[in-house]
Every structure is written in C-alpha cells, then in structure tokens.
C-alpha cells in the first residue's frame, strides 16, 4: 500500500542534495521523451532511481544523488 504526502509537506534540499534532519529524499527522473511521450517518475528508494537511470532516464535534482525534494 502506498502513502500520500501533500506537496505542502515538501521542502527543497540544499545545493549538495542534503535534506534537513528528520526528512528523507524524494527523487525524480525524466524519460526525455523515450517511447514518444515525455514523462516523469517520482520515488523514495535510491535503488529504483539508480535502476531507472541505468535504463536511460535522466535524474533531476540537487547534489550528486540528484535529490529533487525532501519529505517527512
């Protein structure tokens, strides 16, 4: 079962991609139009982000781990 987080709960990471204490990274990748339709995917698991990057998706975010936002 998934969970829901309001966009109001999101904060930006610092320039190095670090979240404030108590918050966890949210990752975003972009398919660059692969398959004919531009699309984004969001995830909290870094292993999923890494797999999608290996499949050609482009990471978007701050720092070496491309953290898009921080969430509770």
PDB file of C-alpha atoms in Angstrom:
ATOM      1  CA  UNK A   1       0.000   0.000   0.000  1.00  0.00           C
ATOM      2  CA  UNK A   2       1.271   3.458  -0.855  1.00  0.00           C
ATOM      3  CA  UNK A   3       1.261   6.566   1.252  1.00  0.00           C
ATOM      4  CA  UNK A   4       0.251  10.082   0.371  1.00  0.00           C
ATOM      5  CA  UNK A   5       2.297  13.194   1.105  1.00  0.00           C
ATOM      6  CA  UNK A   6       0.938  16.649   0.396  1.00  0.00           C
ATOM      7  CA  UNK A   7       3.022  18.884  -1.839  1.00  0.00           C
ATOM      8  CA  UNK A   8       2.833  21.395   1.026  1.00  0.00           C
ATOM      9  CA  UNK A   9       4.977  18.968   3.066  1.00  0.00           C
ATOM     10  CA  UNK A  10       7.851  19.043   0.550  1.00  0.00           C
ATOM     11  CA  UNK A  11      10.944  21.199   1.039  1.00  0.00           C
ATOM     12  CA  UNK A  12      13.965  21.707  -1.182  1.00  0.00           C
ATOM     13  CA  UNK A  13      17.312  20.094  -0.387  1.00  0.00           C
ATOM     14  CA  UNK A  14      20.406  22.241  -0.030  1.00  0.00           C
ATOM     15  CA  UNK A  15      22.703  22.664  -3.028  1.00  0.00           C
ATOM     16  CA  UNK A  16      24.555  19.479  -2.105  1.00  0.00           C
ATOM     17  CA  UNK A  17      21.310  17.464  -2.129  1.00  0.00           C
ATOM     18  CA  UNK A  18      21.031  17.128   1.666  1.00  0.00           C
ATOM     19  CA  UNK A  19      17.677  17.112   3.431  1.00  0.00           C
ATOM     20  CA  UNK A  20      17.090  18.700   6.834  1.00  0.00           C
ATOM     21  CA  UNK A  21      17.140  16.331   9.825  1.00  0.00           C
ATOM     22  CA  UNK A  22      14.007  14.210  10.005  1.00  0.00           C
ATOM     23  CA  UNK A  23      13.285  14.455   6.274  1.00  0.00           C
ATOM     24  CA  UNK A  24      14.022  11.898   3.568  1.00  0.00           C
ATOM     25  CA  UNK A  25      14.951  12.416  -0.095  1.00  0.00           C
ATOM     26  CA  UNK A  26      12.415  12.324  -2.909  1.00  0.00           C
ATOM     27  CA  UNK A  27      13.905  11.520  -6.313  1.00  0.00           C
ATOM     28  CA  UNK A  28      12.607  12.450  -9.771  1.00  0.00           C
ATOM     29  CA  UNK A  29      13.678  11.083 -13.149  1.00  0.00           C
ATOM     30  CA  UNK A  30      12.687  12.147 -16.664  1.00  0.00           C
ATOM     31  CA  UNK A  31      12.448   9.858 -19.678  1.00  0.00           C
ATOM     32  CA  UNK A  32      13.459  12.561 -22.195  1.00  0.00           C
ATOM     33  CA  UNK A  33      10.592  11.552 -24.474  1.00  0.00           C
ATOM     34  CA  UNK A  34      11.582   7.879 -24.784  1.00  0.00           C
ATOM     35  CA  UNK A  35       8.685   5.936 -26.233  1.00  0.00           C
ATOM     36  CA  UNK A  36       7.186   9.092 -27.735  1.00  0.00           C
ATOM     37  CA  UNK A  37       5.743  10.658 -24.581  1.00  0.00           C
ATOM     38  CA  UNK A  38       7.677  12.848 -22.123  1.00  0.00           C
ATOM     39  CA  UNK A  39       7.183  11.600 -18.579  1.00  0.00           C
ATOM     40  CA  UNK A  40       8.473  11.958 -15.009  1.00  0.00           C
ATOM     41  CA  UNK A  41       8.605   9.360 -12.255  1.00  0.00           C
ATOM     42  CA  UNK A  42       8.993  10.052  -8.524  1.00  0.00           C
ATOM     43  CA  UNK A  43      10.384   7.628  -5.947  1.00  0.00           C
ATOM     44  CA  UNK A  44      11.902   7.461  -2.465  1.00  0.00           C
ATOM     45  CA  UNK A  45      14.047   4.362  -2.964  1.00  0.00           C
ATOM     46  CA  UNK A  46      17.526   5.213  -4.309  1.00  0.00           C
ATOM     47  CA  UNK A  47      17.869   1.705  -5.777  1.00  0.00           C
ATOM     48  CA  UNK A  48      14.853   2.285  -8.016  1.00  0.00           C
ATOM     49  CA  UNK A  49      16.242   5.669  -9.108  1.00  0.00           C
ATOM     50  CA  UNK A  50      19.582   4.058  -9.973  1.00  0.00           C
ATOM     51  CA  UNK A  51      17.889   1.309 -11.999  1.00  0.00           C
ATOM     52  CA  UNK A  52      15.847   3.848 -13.965  1.00  0.00           C
ATOM     53  CA  UNK A  53      18.976   5.919 -14.680  1.00  0.00           C
ATOM     54  CA  UNK A  54      20.656   2.759 -15.969  1.00  0.00           C
ATOM     55  CA  UNK A  55      17.634   2.293 -18.303  1.00  0.00           C
ATOM     56  CA  UNK A  56      18.228   5.787 -19.733  1.00  0.00           C
ATOM     57  CA  UNK A  57      16.071   8.009 -17.538  1.00  0.00           C
ATOM     58  CA  UNK A  58      17.622  11.372 -16.571  1.00  0.00           C
ATOM     59  CA  UNK A  59      17.922  12.197 -12.846  1.00  0.00           C
ATOM     60  CA  UNK A  60      16.708  15.664 -11.841  1.00  0.00           C
ATOM     61  CA  UNK A  61      17.649  17.338  -8.577  1.00  0.00           C
ATOM     62  CA  UNK A  62      20.437  18.698  -6.411  1.00  0.00           C
ATOM     63  CA  UNK A  63      23.744  17.188  -5.437  1.00  0.00           C
ATOM     64  CA  UNK A  64      25.496  14.013  -6.579  1.00  0.00           C
ATOM     65  CA  UNK A  65      22.414  11.894  -5.800  1.00  0.00           C
ATOM     66  CA  UNK A  66      20.044  14.300  -7.610  1.00  0.00           C
ATOM     67  CA  UNK A  67      17.624  14.825  -4.716  1.00  0.00           C
ATOM     68  CA  UNK A  68      14.510  16.550  -6.102  1.00  0.00           C
ATOM     69  CA  UNK A  69      12.823  17.415  -2.785  1.00  0.00           C
ATOM     70  CA  UNK A  70      12.685  16.398   0.872  1.00  0.00           C
ATOM     71  CA  UNK A  71       9.662  14.912   2.598  1.00  0.00           C
ATOM     72  CA  UNK A  72       8.607  13.737   6.052  1.00  0.00           C
TER      73      UNK A  72
END
